Coordinates of C-alpha atoms in Angstrom, one line a residue:
P1 CA 72.4 78.0 98.3
G2 CA 76.1 80.6 100.1
P3 CA 75.9 83.9 98.9
A4 CA 77.4 84.7 96.1
R5 CA 81.0 86.4 95.3
Y6 CA 81.8 89.8 93.4
Y7 CA 85.2 91.1 93.4
Y8 CA 85.8 95.4 93.3
P9 CA 85.9 97.3 89.5
G10 CA 88.8 97.1 88.4
T11 CA 90.3 95.0 92.2
N12 CA 91.3 92.1 93.2
K13 CA 89.2 92.2 96.6
R14 CA 86.1 90.7 97.2
F15 CA 82.6 90.9 98.8
F16 CA 79.3 88.4 99.6
C17 CA 76.1 88.4 97.9
G18 CA 73.2 86.5 99.6
P19 CA 69.6 85.6 97.6
G20 CA 68.0 88.7 98.6
D21 CA 71.3 92.0 98.1
N22 CA 71.6 93.5 94.7
P23 CA 75.8 93.0 94.1
A24 CA 75.7 96.9 91.3
L25 CA 73.8 98.3 95.2
S26 CA 76.6 96.9 97.0
I27 CA 79.4 98.8 94.0
T28 CA 77.4 101.1 94.1
M29 CA 78.0 102.2 98.2
T30 CA 82.4 100.9 98.1
K31 CA 84.5 104.4 97.4
P32 CA 87.6 103.0 97.5
D33 CA 90.7 105.2 97.4
N34 CA 89.2 108.2 95.6
Y35 CA 88.4 111.6 97.4
L36 CA 87.2 114.8 96.6
I37 CA 87.7 117.6 98.9
V38 CA 86.0 120.8 98.6
G39 CA 85.7 124.0 100.5
E40 CA 86.4 127.9 101.2
D41 CA 89.1 127.0 103.1
P42 CA 93.2 126.9 101.6
Y43 CA 94.5 126.1 104.2
I44 CA 92.5 123.6 105.1
R45 CA 91.9 122.1 101.6
D46 CA 96.1 122.3 101.1
K47 CA 96.2 120.2 104.2
E48 CA 93.6 117.0 104.3
I49 CA 95.7 116.7 100.2
S50 CA 98.6 116.1 102.2
R51 CA 98.0 113.4 104.9
I52 CA 96.0 111.8 101.6
K53 CA 100.0 112.0 100.3
E54 CA 101.5 110.6 103.3
K55 CA 98.8 108.1 104.1
F56 CA 100.0 106.5 100.3
L57 CA 103.5 107.6 99.8
S58 CA 106.6 108.0 101.6
Q59 CA 108.3 110.8 101.6
S60 CA 110.7 108.7 98.2
E61 CA 107.7 107.8 97.2
V62 CA 106.2 111.1 96.3
E63 CA 108.8 112.6 93.9
L64 CA 108.1 110.1 91.5
N65 CA 104.9 108.6 92.3
F66 CA 103.1 111.9 92.7
S67 CA 101.1 114.7 90.5
T68 CA 99.3 117.6 90.0
H69 CA 97.0 118.4 86.9
A70 CA 94.7 121.2 86.0
A71 CA 91.2 120.2 85.2
D72 CA 92.4 121.1 81.6
D73 CA 94.8 118.9 81.4
M74 CA 92.6 115.5 81.6
K75 CA 95.4 113.8 79.3
G76 CA 97.2 113.9 81.7
V77 CA 95.3 113.5 85.7
M78 CA 94.1 109.6 82.5
D79 CA 97.2 108.9 81.4
S80 CA 98.2 108.7 85.6
L81 CA 95.7 107.1 86.4
G82 CA 96.8 103.9 84.2
T83 CA 100.5 104.7 85.6
M84 CA 101.5 101.4 87.7
P85 CA 103.3 103.7 90.9
F86 CA 107.3 102.8 90.2
L87 CA 108.1 101.4 93.4
A88 CA 105.6 102.1 95.6
D89 CA 101.7 100.7 96.4
K90 CA 99.9 103.3 95.5
R91 CA 100.2 107.4 92.4
V92 CA 98.8 109.4 93.9
V93 CA 97.0 111.9 91.8
L94 CA 96.0 115.8 92.9
L95 CA 93.0 117.4 90.2
K96 CA 92.7 120.5 91.3
C97 CA 89.3 121.8 89.9
D98 CA 86.6 125.5 89.9
A99 CA 83.2 126.4 88.9
S100 CA 84.8 126.6 84.7
T101 CA 85.8 122.8 84.8
P102 CA 84.7 121.6 81.5
E103 CA 81.7 119.0 82.3
S104 CA 83.8 117.1 79.0
S105 CA 86.0 117.7 80.9
L106 CA 85.0 116.0 84.4
E107 CA 83.0 112.6 82.2
S108 CA 86.1 111.2 81.9
I109 CA 86.3 111.5 86.0
F110 CA 83.1 110.5 85.9
Y111 CA 83.2 106.9 84.1
Y112 CA 87.0 107.0 85.5
L113 CA 85.3 106.5 88.7
D114 CA 83.4 103.7 88.0
T115 CA 85.8 101.1 87.4
P116 CA 89.1 103.3 89.7
S117 CA 91.9 101.9 89.3
S118 CA 93.1 99.9 92.6
T119 CA 96.7 100.9 91.9
S120 CA 96.2 105.2 91.9
V121 CA 94.4 107.0 95.0
L122 CA 92.9 110.4 92.1
V123 CA 92.0 114.0 94.6
I124 CA 89.9 116.5 93.5
A125 CA 90.6 119.5 95.0
G126 CA 88.9 123.0 94.8
D127 CA 86.8 126.1 96.0
S128 CA 82.9 125.8 97.0
S129 CA 82.6 127.1 93.3
F130 CA 82.5 123.4 92.4
K131 CA 79.6 122.5 93.7
K132 CA 77.9 124.5 91.0
N133 CA 79.4 122.0 88.6
K134 CA 76.2 119.4 87.0
L135 CA 78.6 116.5 87.7
F136 CA 79.7 116.9 91.4
G137 CA 76.6 115.1 92.9
K138 CA 77.0 112.0 90.6
I139 CA 81.9 112.6 91.7
S140 CA 80.5 113.0 95.0
G141 CA 78.6 110.1 95.8
R142 CA 81.7 108.0 94.3
A143 CA 84.5 109.5 96.3
Q144 CA 84.9 110.0 100.1
L145 CA 83.7 113.6 100.4
I146 CA 86.4 116.1 102.9
K147 CA 84.8 119.2 103.8
A148 CA 87.5 121.7 103.7
E149 CA 85.0 124.6 105.1
K150 CA 86.0 127.9 107.3
P151 CA 85.1 126.5 110.2
D152 CA 83.0 129.1 112.9
A153 CA 84.1 130.9 115.8
S154 CA 83.6 127.6 118.5
T155 CA 85.2 125.3 116.1
M156 CA 87.9 127.5 116.3
K157 CA 88.4 128.3 119.5
K158 CA 88.2 124.5 120.0
W159 CA 91.2 123.6 117.9
I160 CA 93.4 126.4 119.3
R161 CA 93.3 124.6 122.9
S162 CA 94.2 121.5 120.9
F163 CA 97.1 123.0 119.2
F164 CA 98.3 124.1 122.7
K165 CA 97.1 121.0 124.5
K166 CA 99.3 119.8 122.3
E167 CA 102.4 121.0 123.3
N168 CA 102.2 121.4 126.5
V169 CA 101.2 124.6 126.9
E170 CA 98.7 126.5 128.8
I171 CA 96.2 128.6 128.0
S172 CA 93.6 131.7 129.0
H173 CA 90.1 132.2 128.0
G174 CA 91.1 135.5 127.1
A175 CA 93.9 134.9 124.8
V176 CA 91.5 131.5 123.2
D177 CA 89.0 135.0 122.4
L178 CA 92.3 137.7 121.2
I179 CA 93.5 135.4 118.9
L180 CA 89.6 135.0 117.6
E181 CA 89.3 138.4 117.4
L182 CA 92.3 139.1 115.7
K183 CA 92.4 136.4 113.3
G184 CA 88.5 135.9 112.5
T185 CA 88.5 131.8 111.4
D186 CA 90.6 131.8 108.7
A187 CA 92.7 128.8 109.6
Q188 CA 95.9 129.9 107.8
P189 CA 96.8 133.2 109.5
G190 CA 95.5 131.7 112.6
H191 CA 98.1 129.3 112.1
R192 CA 100.6 130.9 111.9
E193 CA 99.7 133.2 114.7
L194 CA 99.5 130.1 117.0
E195 CA 103.2 129.1 115.9
K196 CA 105.0 132.5 116.5
L197 CA 102.8 132.5 120.0
L198 CA 104.1 128.6 120.5
A199 CA 107.7 130.0 119.9
F200 CA 107.2 133.0 122.1
S201 CA 106.0 131.5 124.7
S202 CA 108.8 129.2 125.9
G203 CA 106.4 126.3 127.3
E204 CA 105.0 129.2 129.7
R205 CA 101.3 129.6 129.5
V206 CA 100.5 132.2 126.6
E207 CA 98.3 135.5 128.1
E208 CA 96.7 137.9 126.8
Q209 CA 99.1 140.4 126.1
D210 CA 101.5 137.2 124.8
V211 CA 99.3 138.0 121.7
E212 CA 98.9 141.8 122.0
R213 CA 102.9 141.7 121.4

């Protein structure tokens, strides 16, 4: 016999399983449009949230199809996830969590992720303390995990060079090292410094003395 047809939970999308395949395993391995963003860098967390929001919603769709909830508003979260999007393909629901988030609240999310809505995108965001929650491991297995940790020095240098390369502006090695020395590896103050240098560079090569101003 040919492969059997199965449907992903909460969707009309099909997948096929052959005689030796386990459909339950196939369902577990699929991760629909639900995300878990965890890490110590708030700038990177916010950037990832914005990226996901822009992926699914246009600017005109955001107001009526995007909502943010604290962990103590689980009823609001579930109501939003169960509401059809308004004049859009998707509704994006952001849930902010940390180590103090009650396990009872996360149980609702855990079971929701078994059969998520095909018209809603759940984004769970929190700092590294959220990993201490007993249900973190189970939830991370049902969502697309995005790490938002502070970059190390090597990564930060690559990021700085990449930033200026995209703007067609050269930057010296000494200037890169000095930015890192002054601002460290925190992405948000580092990004502000790069934007300031870009504005003052007027398209010219950025040198150490420009960083020292």
